[in-house]
């Protein structure tokens, strides 16, 4: 019996994928051993197994196709993971820094490339490489807890500006090089881009919500829907004449709120991307490196100039923006470290440029030098400045992580629908919680698990992501309190039967004990029997004072979200006169407050109807909690839904 050794480069599917997956496995180990960014390590391993290294794998063919798929996937995830809330909150700073950190490298990059002998189109393409940036150093700020700092938020928001602009420049330059940049192109491109962008940004989230709440309750189907959306939008971009990566990035932005970062769907997307598609793209890119070409004097000169231009331009933009925005030196250093690294969009640009014939292999190797150097320099700068940034108190969306303790199958669906409305509005996650004692019998445990499956379907049918928790603890209130901490909850939604159950109790034993241990905003819900026709918010002087305004903000947010969830029913606010609260009501709900200085219970008695959802904010102290639990519950019409909004986040 004789053995036939495989010929190089490998062509058999089994051996080919064995080498590729082994390379993907080896790269992170190599990165940790050599203390290199993982992106750099994967590119180096790609070079080692590629045609100019050991010659194990040929880039043309399967690897090239998989690399292009990985490129689309990388740009899609980049759009999916961008924090749009941070961008909106710091939009002025982000737009200003984004424009500067795009234009300065574009100007310096174009001039320097022209000086090196490149033609205009190639010079603009290369300049767009330095104008974009990849948030390679973002994990360094996550580790030390400074991602809420304004400089970090501004830099992350600026990524939307730079990457979008760089990808559009790439699309136009590629078309110009192909001789297709004619008046007809502009007359067809601009309307086509407007139609596709509007359709994707406005239509895709609605389509996703509709699918997720219907047939897409199965998690596998949700994942497949997202994959179809990615490749269809990328193909649409190609059809109208721009690069597919622009469409992939746009699809990610459109589905940003539909796929919450902490959910099971995002975990699947991240897993597939981090373990297969993105490493395959980086391996395919590493195979473009030719060490002989890289060490040529011309390549070293060009690579050195490119690297100097990229770092100087990014530092100049960060310094100028920091001074204009009156940031500290540490914040300017952070902006530079976050915007200096070149990876995702740069790799995309050089691959496209090589494919259309704008740049040659020598230039690709020079650009790879820039990627390697900037991916080493940026983390070094981040390590110095990340711990020096002040740690601001993070402002969280209510729907980021909504915990819902469940025990009663009759009320569980309604509680889950309320929680799902908040999570869907903020692109967050619902965490249905079942707390059981350690001595639970098998039959009861099966009932709990059946309830778990039911409520997950309720959340998914409402278009929200959910991840259930079954917890064994010494008591129900202990289990709730521990879960709130472990899940980093932003909101607690609990059912309440209405009124008190015994002398001295406020809302009942479990809720009363949770109030002393759970320091998050809380909504206590008494479900009604009558369909909701109006949301009525009742405010008195106890929550118009500064100490009570967080509860008022919680009540207004609940009114806005739940009015929309009830089909767009009207909202009415009745309460004590206060200019600050009146202004907030008008800003949040676009209604005017009807003033009534009487006690809340009297207002509820005189104005509430059985078809109302009554929302009452209250301060988390003994007197107010007792009054709300007793008087408001008795004053509310029979059959009406009642929500008590308690901002307990500052009580600890």
XYZ file of C-alpha atoms in Angstrom:
652
model
C 0.000 0.000 0.000
C 1.472 3.360 -1.021
C 0.654 6.843 0.140
C 0.407 9.759 -2.276
C 1.519 13.031 -0.759
C -0.675 15.974 -1.702
C 0.748 18.447 -4.164
C 1.182 22.111 -3.335
C -0.747 24.327 -3.387
C -3.456 22.227 -1.749
C -6.622 21.689 -3.771
C -8.478 18.925 -1.930
C -11.337 20.486 0.096
C -10.540 18.578 3.279
C -6.855 19.480 3.344
C -7.488 23.046 2.194
C -9.941 23.767 5.002
C -7.780 21.890 7.502
C -4.933 24.316 6.776
C -7.194 27.387 6.821
C -8.900 26.495 10.103
C -5.568 25.525 11.679
C -4.208 28.931 10.653
C -7.217 30.653 12.222
C -6.623 28.617 15.401
C -2.889 29.364 15.495
C -3.129 33.134 14.934
C -4.659 34.159 18.323
C -2.141 31.945 20.152
C 0.684 33.612 18.232
C -0.791 37.056 18.946
C -0.837 36.468 22.711
C 2.660 34.996 22.700
C 4.158 37.897 20.726
C 1.839 40.548 22.260
C 0.596 41.614 18.842
C -2.902 42.752 17.879
C -4.838 39.732 16.647
C -5.503 41.432 13.283
C -1.757 41.640 12.657
C -1.169 38.030 13.690
C -3.833 36.665 11.297
C -2.389 38.688 8.401
C 1.122 37.374 9.181
C -0.124 33.769 9.305
C -1.937 34.356 6.000
C 1.345 35.435 4.451
C 3.099 32.363 5.913
C 0.698 29.827 4.358
C 0.169 31.806 1.143
C 1.814 31.593 -2.281
C 4.741 33.865 -1.350
C 5.317 32.058 1.972
C 5.218 28.286 2.351
C 2.990 27.938 -0.685
C 0.446 25.716 1.071
C -2.576 27.596 -0.237
C -3.289 29.466 -3.450
C -5.182 32.713 -2.975
C -7.038 32.576 -6.284
C -10.258 30.606 -6.266
C -11.924 29.418 -3.071
C -9.821 31.491 -0.662
C -10.383 34.670 -2.652
C -14.166 34.114 -2.722
C -14.290 33.383 1.007
C -12.090 36.409 1.646
C -14.503 38.652 -0.246
C -17.414 37.221 1.769
C -15.422 37.905 4.935
C -14.867 41.492 3.805
C -18.613 42.018 3.398
C -19.224 40.399 6.769
C -16.599 42.629 8.419
C -18.185 45.827 7.119
C -21.656 44.562 8.065
C -20.601 43.882 11.662
C -18.879 47.278 11.793
C -22.215 48.949 11.032
C -24.083 46.613 13.360
C -21.860 47.297 16.370
C -21.637 51.084 16.115
C -23.272 52.773 19.109
C -25.851 55.037 17.457
C -26.975 56.392 20.834
C -23.463 57.637 21.592
C -23.315 59.179 18.132
C -26.633 60.987 18.637
C -25.659 62.209 22.119
C -22.272 63.537 20.980
C -23.261 64.225 17.369
C -21.805 67.733 17.203
C -18.400 66.647 18.512
C -18.496 63.433 16.467
C -19.382 65.201 13.224
C -16.701 67.847 13.807
C -13.988 65.321 14.599
C -15.194 63.000 11.847
C -14.871 65.735 9.225
C -11.407 66.756 10.450
C -10.037 63.223 10.752
C -11.312 62.521 7.237
C -10.266 65.714 5.428
C -6.768 66.119 6.932
C -5.587 62.616 5.924
C -7.331 62.978 2.553
C -5.434 66.184 1.837
C -2.022 65.027 3.095
C -2.467 61.555 1.607
C -3.387 62.834 -1.841
C -0.481 65.313 -1.967
C 2.093 62.792 -0.705
C 0.924 60.064 -3.103
C 1.090 62.473 -6.044
C 4.627 63.368 -4.945
C 5.533 59.673 -4.987
C 4.455 59.407 -8.631
C 0.941 57.958 -8.350
C -1.763 59.272 -10.639
C -4.688 61.265 -9.266
C -7.186 58.413 -8.907
C -4.693 56.124 -7.172
C -3.646 59.013 -4.912
C -7.228 59.690 -3.867
C -7.811 55.979 -3.252
C -4.696 55.722 -1.066
C -5.622 58.894 0.803
C -9.036 57.404 1.589
C -7.202 54.522 3.279
C -5.708 56.915 5.847
C -8.948 58.908 6.131
C -10.829 55.928 7.565
C -9.939 54.130 10.775
C -10.705 50.946 12.678
C -11.459 50.860 16.408
C -8.726 48.310 17.146
C -7.996 49.946 20.526
C -11.608 50.177 21.717
C -11.256 47.046 23.949
C -8.464 48.827 25.885
C -10.977 51.468 26.973
C -13.598 48.814 27.726
C -11.205 47.031 30.075
C -10.559 50.131 32.209
C -14.169 51.360 32.124
C -13.677 54.636 30.234
C -15.839 54.009 27.152
C -18.365 56.524 28.514
C -15.815 59.343 28.314
C -16.708 62.051 25.799
C -13.457 61.585 23.837
C -14.141 57.870 23.354
C -17.788 58.468 22.423
C -16.763 61.222 19.987
C -14.176 58.976 18.322
C -16.607 56.080 17.998
C -19.217 58.397 16.465
C -16.636 59.825 14.075
C -16.140 56.307 12.720
C -19.566 56.530 11.086
C -18.485 59.687 9.263
C -15.028 58.525 8.177
C -15.883 54.982 7.136
C -18.995 56.002 5.207
C -17.158 58.813 3.429
C -14.116 56.632 2.684
C -16.269 53.863 1.229
C -18.128 56.355 -0.972
C -14.806 57.783 -2.208
C -13.683 54.235 -2.982
C -16.867 53.563 -4.961
C -16.506 56.752 -7.044
C -12.783 56.249 -7.681
C -13.305 52.635 -8.784
C -15.999 53.708 -11.236
C -13.848 56.562 -12.524
C -10.950 54.184 -13.170
C -13.273 51.922 -15.165
C -14.307 54.899 -17.310
C -17.876 54.844 -16.040
C -17.831 58.220 -14.257
C -20.031 59.961 -16.810
C -22.937 62.397 -16.383
C -25.237 59.426 -16.878
C -23.505 57.710 -13.960
C -24.166 60.646 -11.634
C -27.724 61.053 -12.887
C -28.435 57.388 -12.193
C -26.207 56.888 -9.134
C -27.506 59.683 -6.935
C -31.224 58.854 -7.308
C -30.446 55.137 -7.052
C -28.401 55.677 -3.881
C -31.174 57.794 -2.395
C -33.818 55.150 -3.157
C -31.713 52.217 -1.914
C -30.552 54.075 1.208
C -34.081 55.156 2.102
C -35.438 51.694 1.414
C -32.771 49.999 3.521
C -32.712 52.485 6.417
C -36.497 52.774 6.749
C -37.729 49.522 5.249
C -35.268 46.915 6.518
C -35.833 47.544 10.275
C -39.611 47.354 9.757
C -39.271 44.201 7.691
C -37.022 42.705 10.378
C -39.508 43.583 13.126
C -42.353 42.060 11.140
C -40.396 38.892 10.395
C -39.054 38.519 13.945
C -42.559 38.806 15.385
C -43.926 36.208 12.953
C -42.118 33.286 11.414
C -38.781 34.598 12.655
C -39.410 33.528 16.251
C -37.108 30.600 15.526
C -33.553 31.769 16.253
C -32.079 29.971 13.255
C -34.521 31.731 10.937
C -33.614 35.086 12.509
C -29.960 34.467 11.812
C -30.678 33.446 8.227
C -32.820 36.574 7.747
C -29.899 38.749 8.811
C -27.543 36.904 6.448
C -29.976 37.310 3.554
C -30.340 41.023 4.355
C -26.551 41.460 4.364
C -25.924 39.861 0.980
C -29.046 41.241 -0.725
C -28.223 44.849 0.259
C -24.573 44.321 -0.725
C -25.749 43.042 -4.120
C -28.113 46.002 -4.518
C -25.158 48.335 -3.979
C -23.256 46.598 -6.774
C -26.275 46.755 -9.083
C -26.563 50.537 -8.743
C -22.840 50.973 -9.374
C -21.108 51.251 -5.985
C -18.989 48.771 -4.077
C -20.717 45.917 -2.263
C -18.970 46.814 1.006
C -20.906 50.105 1.092
C -24.135 48.113 0.963
C -22.911 45.731 3.662
C -22.062 48.643 5.967
C -25.457 50.244 5.254
C -27.253 46.968 6.078
C -25.425 46.847 9.406
C -26.455 50.405 10.259
C -30.077 49.683 9.296
C -30.276 46.590 11.522
C -28.321 48.230 14.348
C -31.299 48.515 16.720
C -32.956 45.299 15.564
C -29.989 43.203 16.734
C -29.112 44.158 20.351
C -25.495 43.642 21.338
C -26.266 41.417 24.313
C -28.735 39.149 22.542
C -28.430 35.599 21.277
C -28.679 36.739 17.646
C -25.715 39.099 18.002
C -23.745 36.356 19.735
C -24.310 34.090 16.721
C -23.333 36.811 14.271
C -20.203 37.646 16.264
C -19.296 33.990 16.644
C -19.490 33.197 12.942
C -17.651 36.378 12.026
C -14.901 36.143 14.659
C -14.208 32.445 14.130
C -14.560 32.063 10.365
C -15.485 34.833 7.929
C -13.366 37.740 9.193
C -10.243 35.586 9.808
C -10.631 34.170 6.289
C -10.649 37.721 4.910
C -7.518 38.575 6.926
C -5.793 35.374 5.813
C -6.629 36.160 2.170
C -5.273 39.686 2.659
C -2.067 38.365 4.222
C -1.534 36.226 1.132
C -1.136 39.451 -0.845
C 2.099 40.199 1.037
C 5.256 39.359 -0.861
C 8.289 39.610 1.421
C 10.670 40.137 -1.499
C 8.575 43.027 -2.804
C 8.123 44.383 0.727
C 11.885 44.587 1.282
C 12.560 46.402 -1.970
C 13.877 49.950 -1.375
C 11.002 51.522 -3.301
C 8.382 49.625 -1.254
C 10.108 50.505 2.024
C 10.274 54.175 1.017
C 6.625 54.290 -0.039
C 5.540 52.361 3.064
C 7.528 54.690 5.314
C 5.982 57.787 3.730
C 2.493 56.276 3.913
C 2.969 55.378 7.587
C 4.279 58.829 8.485
C 1.435 60.536 6.624
C -1.223 58.335 8.256
C 0.078 58.883 11.800
C 0.823 62.600 11.402
C -2.534 63.309 9.754
C -4.493 61.419 12.399
C -2.600 63.071 15.237
C -3.040 66.514 13.658
C -6.783 65.978 13.293
C -7.104 64.711 16.880
C -5.054 67.637 18.243
C -7.002 70.270 16.272
C -10.393 68.768 17.170
C -9.370 68.385 20.806
C -8.304 72.006 21.074
C -11.471 73.262 19.382
C -13.634 71.124 21.667
C -11.535 72.032 24.751
C -10.598 68.447 25.545
C -7.771 67.562 27.927
C -4.403 66.212 26.816
C -5.370 62.683 27.846
C -8.595 62.946 25.841
C -6.672 64.141 22.760
C -4.325 61.167 23.169
C -7.327 58.863 23.407
C -8.828 60.316 20.213
C -5.536 59.760 18.415
C -5.202 56.158 19.633
C -8.771 55.342 18.588
C -8.471 56.898 15.125
C -4.876 55.967 14.209
C -5.201 52.231 13.564
C -5.770 51.214 9.944
C -7.383 47.840 9.329
C -10.938 47.103 8.149
C -11.778 49.889 5.688
C -8.117 50.178 4.632
C -7.927 46.484 3.824
C -11.212 46.797 1.945
C -9.885 49.700 -0.096
C -6.604 48.074 -1.121
C -8.297 44.799 -2.061
C -10.789 46.651 -4.254
C -8.042 48.880 -5.660
C -5.952 45.851 -6.591
C -8.924 44.053 -8.136
C -9.804 46.983 -10.421
C -6.153 47.602 -11.329
C -5.701 50.981 -9.625
C -2.710 49.886 -7.541
C -0.068 47.193 -7.933
C 1.285 44.531 -5.569
C 4.169 46.758 -4.478
C 1.677 49.364 -3.248
C -0.374 46.681 -1.511
C 2.732 45.618 0.407
C 3.478 49.228 1.326
C -0.063 49.621 2.653
C 0.324 46.391 4.636
C 3.317 48.008 6.327
C 1.070 50.910 7.368
C -1.502 48.496 8.798
C 1.127 46.585 10.772
C 2.779 49.720 12.202
C -0.425 51.585 13.073
C -1.910 48.473 14.702
C 1.140 48.384 16.991
C 1.433 52.144 17.677
C -2.264 52.756 18.417
C -2.553 50.101 21.186
C 0.648 51.410 22.767
C -0.813 54.938 22.906
C -4.136 53.585 24.203
C -2.376 51.709 27.006
C -0.913 55.019 28.169
C -4.020 57.212 27.966
C -6.969 54.880 28.639
C -6.422 54.733 32.443
C -6.012 58.533 32.629
C -9.463 59.384 31.325
C -12.162 60.325 33.849
C -14.903 57.750 34.255
C -18.240 59.510 33.825
C -21.427 58.075 35.242
C -22.877 56.127 32.305
C -26.304 57.156 30.999
C -28.176 54.010 30.029
C -31.294 53.453 27.980
C -34.173 52.009 29.982
C -34.622 49.198 27.481
C -30.973 48.132 27.409
C -31.454 45.142 29.749
C -35.013 44.648 31.063
C -35.362 42.024 33.800
C -38.863 40.552 34.302
C -39.391 38.235 37.312
C -42.186 35.776 36.466
C -44.197 33.348 38.571
C -47.834 33.639 37.484
C -48.569 32.227 34.006
C -51.703 34.394 33.783
C -49.844 37.714 34.033
C -46.542 36.682 32.438
C -47.489 37.473 28.786
C -48.581 41.035 29.636
C -45.401 41.715 31.640
C -43.305 40.350 28.784
C -45.079 42.549 26.239
C -44.370 45.645 28.368
C -40.712 44.668 28.779
C -40.410 43.861 25.067
C -41.781 47.287 24.136
C -38.944 48.958 26.078
C -36.281 46.588 24.758
C -37.441 46.964 21.158
C -37.482 50.777 21.425
C -33.860 50.884 22.640
C -32.452 47.876 20.764
C -32.049 46.064 24.069
C -32.586 42.687 25.666
C -35.403 41.163 27.742
C -34.350 38.838 30.571
C -37.335 36.798 31.829
C -36.402 35.495 35.290
C -37.732 32.473 37.145
C -36.494 32.076 40.733
C -37.000 28.666 42.346
C -35.929 27.180 45.682
C -33.296 24.446 45.852
C -35.854 21.880 47.071
C -38.135 22.284 44.032
C -39.779 19.070 42.824
C -39.514 17.784 39.265
C -43.127 18.510 38.310
C -42.904 22.141 39.412
C -39.581 22.526 37.598
C -41.184 21.265 34.372
C -43.974 23.834 34.784
C -41.392 26.594 35.232
C -39.555 25.504 32.092
C -42.813 25.413 30.136
C -43.500 28.996 31.274
C -39.965 29.897 30.216
C -40.582 28.659 26.658
C -43.920 30.474 26.517
C -42.555 33.866 27.573
C -39.611 33.606 25.186
C -42.108 33.205 22.350
C -44.022 36.256 23.624
C -40.857 38.388 23.528
C -39.861 37.139 20.097
C -43.365 37.664 18.719
C -43.075 41.271 19.922
C -39.869 41.638 17.900
C -37.521 41.732 20.919
C -34.463 39.685 21.769
C -34.777 37.620 24.968
C -32.454 35.495 27.094
C -34.125 33.685 29.974
C -32.604 32.980 33.386
C -33.689 30.129 35.663
C -32.186 30.831 39.067
C -32.005 28.747 42.237
C -31.745 31.001 45.274
C -32.610 31.166 48.965
C -35.542 33.510 48.349
C -37.358 35.164 45.469
C -36.221 38.682 46.388
C -32.608 37.515 46.759
C -32.751 35.855 43.345
C -34.131 39.023 41.756
C -31.541 41.261 43.420
C -28.648 38.989 42.445
C -29.855 38.711 38.844
C -30.174 42.492 38.507
C -26.509 42.832 39.421
C -25.300 39.927 37.262
C -27.242 41.046 34.182
C -26.460 44.762 34.747
C -30.149 45.537 34.464
C -31.354 48.945 33.300
C -35.028 48.367 34.204
C -37.045 46.002 36.412
C -40.634 45.151 35.441
C -42.736 43.380 38.092
C -46.348 42.345 38.381
C -48.446 43.695 41.243
C -51.910 42.600 42.278
C -52.899 46.124 43.412
C -53.299 47.376 46.953
C -51.653 45.813 50.009
C -51.921 42.273 51.270
C -51.560 42.808 55.004
C -51.134 45.526 57.604
C -47.791 47.282 57.278
C -47.079 46.053 53.757
C -46.873 48.403 50.817
C -47.014 46.341 47.614
C -46.690 42.875 49.094
C -43.895 40.926 50.734
C -41.679 40.155 47.715
C -41.980 43.601 46.089
C -41.372 45.364 49.406
C -38.204 43.364 49.988
C -37.034 43.919 46.386
C -37.475 47.682 46.875
C -34.875 47.561 49.651
C -32.375 45.525 47.598
C -32.843 46.469 43.926
C -31.361 49.815 42.974
C -32.638 50.184 39.409
C -35.679 51.949 37.885
C -38.791 49.835 38.499
C -42.232 49.563 36.911
C -44.850 47.843 39.084
C -47.766 46.760 36.906
C -51.330 45.916 37.846
C -52.853 44.451 34.712
C -56.364 45.544 33.819
C -59.281 43.776 32.165
C -60.282 46.546 29.741
C -58.467 47.339 26.444
C -56.367 50.509 26.742
C -57.772 53.599 25.017
C -55.642 56.276 26.722
C -52.489 56.633 28.811
C -53.008 58.921 31.811
C -49.947 60.205 33.700
C -50.661 61.695 37.142
C -47.978 63.902 38.718
C -48.038 65.724 42.067
C -45.646 68.036 43.893
C -43.673 65.124 45.441
C -42.146 64.268 42.060
C -41.716 67.810 40.720
C -38.924 68.491 43.212
C -35.375 67.576 42.064
C -35.389 64.346 44.116
C -38.533 63.158 42.359
C -37.705 64.103 38.782
C -36.001 60.788 37.897
C -39.294 59.046 38.713
C -41.142 61.589 36.556
C -38.740 60.938 33.659
C -39.338 57.196 34.096
C -43.114 57.697 34.012
C -42.927 59.875 30.885
C -40.730 57.286 29.143
C -43.173 54.530 30.107
C -46.112 56.575 28.808
C -44.411 57.203 25.469
C -43.355 53.589 24.915
C -46.578 51.969 26.098
C -48.840 54.386 24.200
C -47.043 53.318 21.042
C -47.260 49.646 22.066
C -51.041 50.034 22.598
C -51.469 51.166 19.006
C -50.705 54.874 19.285
C -53.350 55.758 21.881
C -53.367 59.379 23.153
C -51.452 60.445 26.248
C -52.772 62.912 28.821
C -50.753 64.356 31.705
C -52.413 65.851 34.792
C -50.398 67.268 37.656
C -49.107 70.046 39.817
C -47.782 73.125 38.048
C -44.021 73.184 37.616
C -42.238 74.906 34.725
C -39.416 72.350 34.485
C -41.747 69.340 34.488
C -44.194 71.030 32.099
C -41.344 71.626 29.662
C -40.156 68.021 29.921
C -43.688 66.732 29.326
C -43.946 68.827 26.178
C -40.507 67.684 24.970
C -41.048 63.969 25.659
C -44.737 63.529 24.852
C -45.611 66.621 22.773
C -48.631 67.355 24.986
C -49.386 70.069 27.504
C -49.910 69.330 31.167
C -53.405 69.883 32.562
C -52.803 71.403 35.994
C -54.529 70.038 39.079
C -52.995 70.719 42.494
C -54.995 68.099 44.382
C -53.645 64.809 45.714
C -52.868 62.059 43.211
C -55.559 59.745 44.519
C -58.254 62.415 44.059
C -57.030 63.201 40.539
C -57.124 59.506 39.653
C -60.598 59.136 41.166
C -62.001 62.117 39.237
C -60.237 61.759 35.877
C -59.346 58.092 35.312
C -61.514 55.733 33.296
C -61.617 51.946 33.159
C -60.020 52.012 29.673
C -57.021 54.035 30.890
C -53.475 52.927 31.520
C -52.721 55.006 34.618
C -49.030 55.816 35.185
C -48.067 57.289 38.561
C -44.449 58.230 39.377
C -43.399 58.160 43.014
C -40.367 58.847 45.154
C -38.868 55.709 46.708
C -39.508 56.621 50.358
C -41.778 55.046 52.963
C -44.501 57.690 52.979
C -44.926 57.993 49.214
C -44.701 54.259 48.518
C -47.328 53.478 51.147
C -49.650 56.212 49.866
C -49.364 55.025 46.267
C -49.862 51.359 47.126
C -52.959 52.030 49.189
C -54.746 55.158 47.956
C -54.010 55.070 44.229
C -54.978 51.413 43.905
C -58.330 52.077 45.635
C -58.988 55.263 43.648
C -58.337 53.671 40.231
C -61.448 52.426 38.389
C -62.087 48.718 38.490
C -60.551 47.018 35.472
C -58.097 49.847 34.713
C -54.401 49.079 34.185
C -52.076 50.778 36.675
C -48.297 51.300 36.587
C -46.282 52.691 39.499
C -42.962 54.161 38.285
C -40.315 54.032 41.030
C -36.831 55.304 40.267
C -34.904 53.329 42.862
C -31.538 53.744 41.086
C -30.173 56.286 43.582
C -31.484 54.613 46.700
C -28.355 52.500 47.151
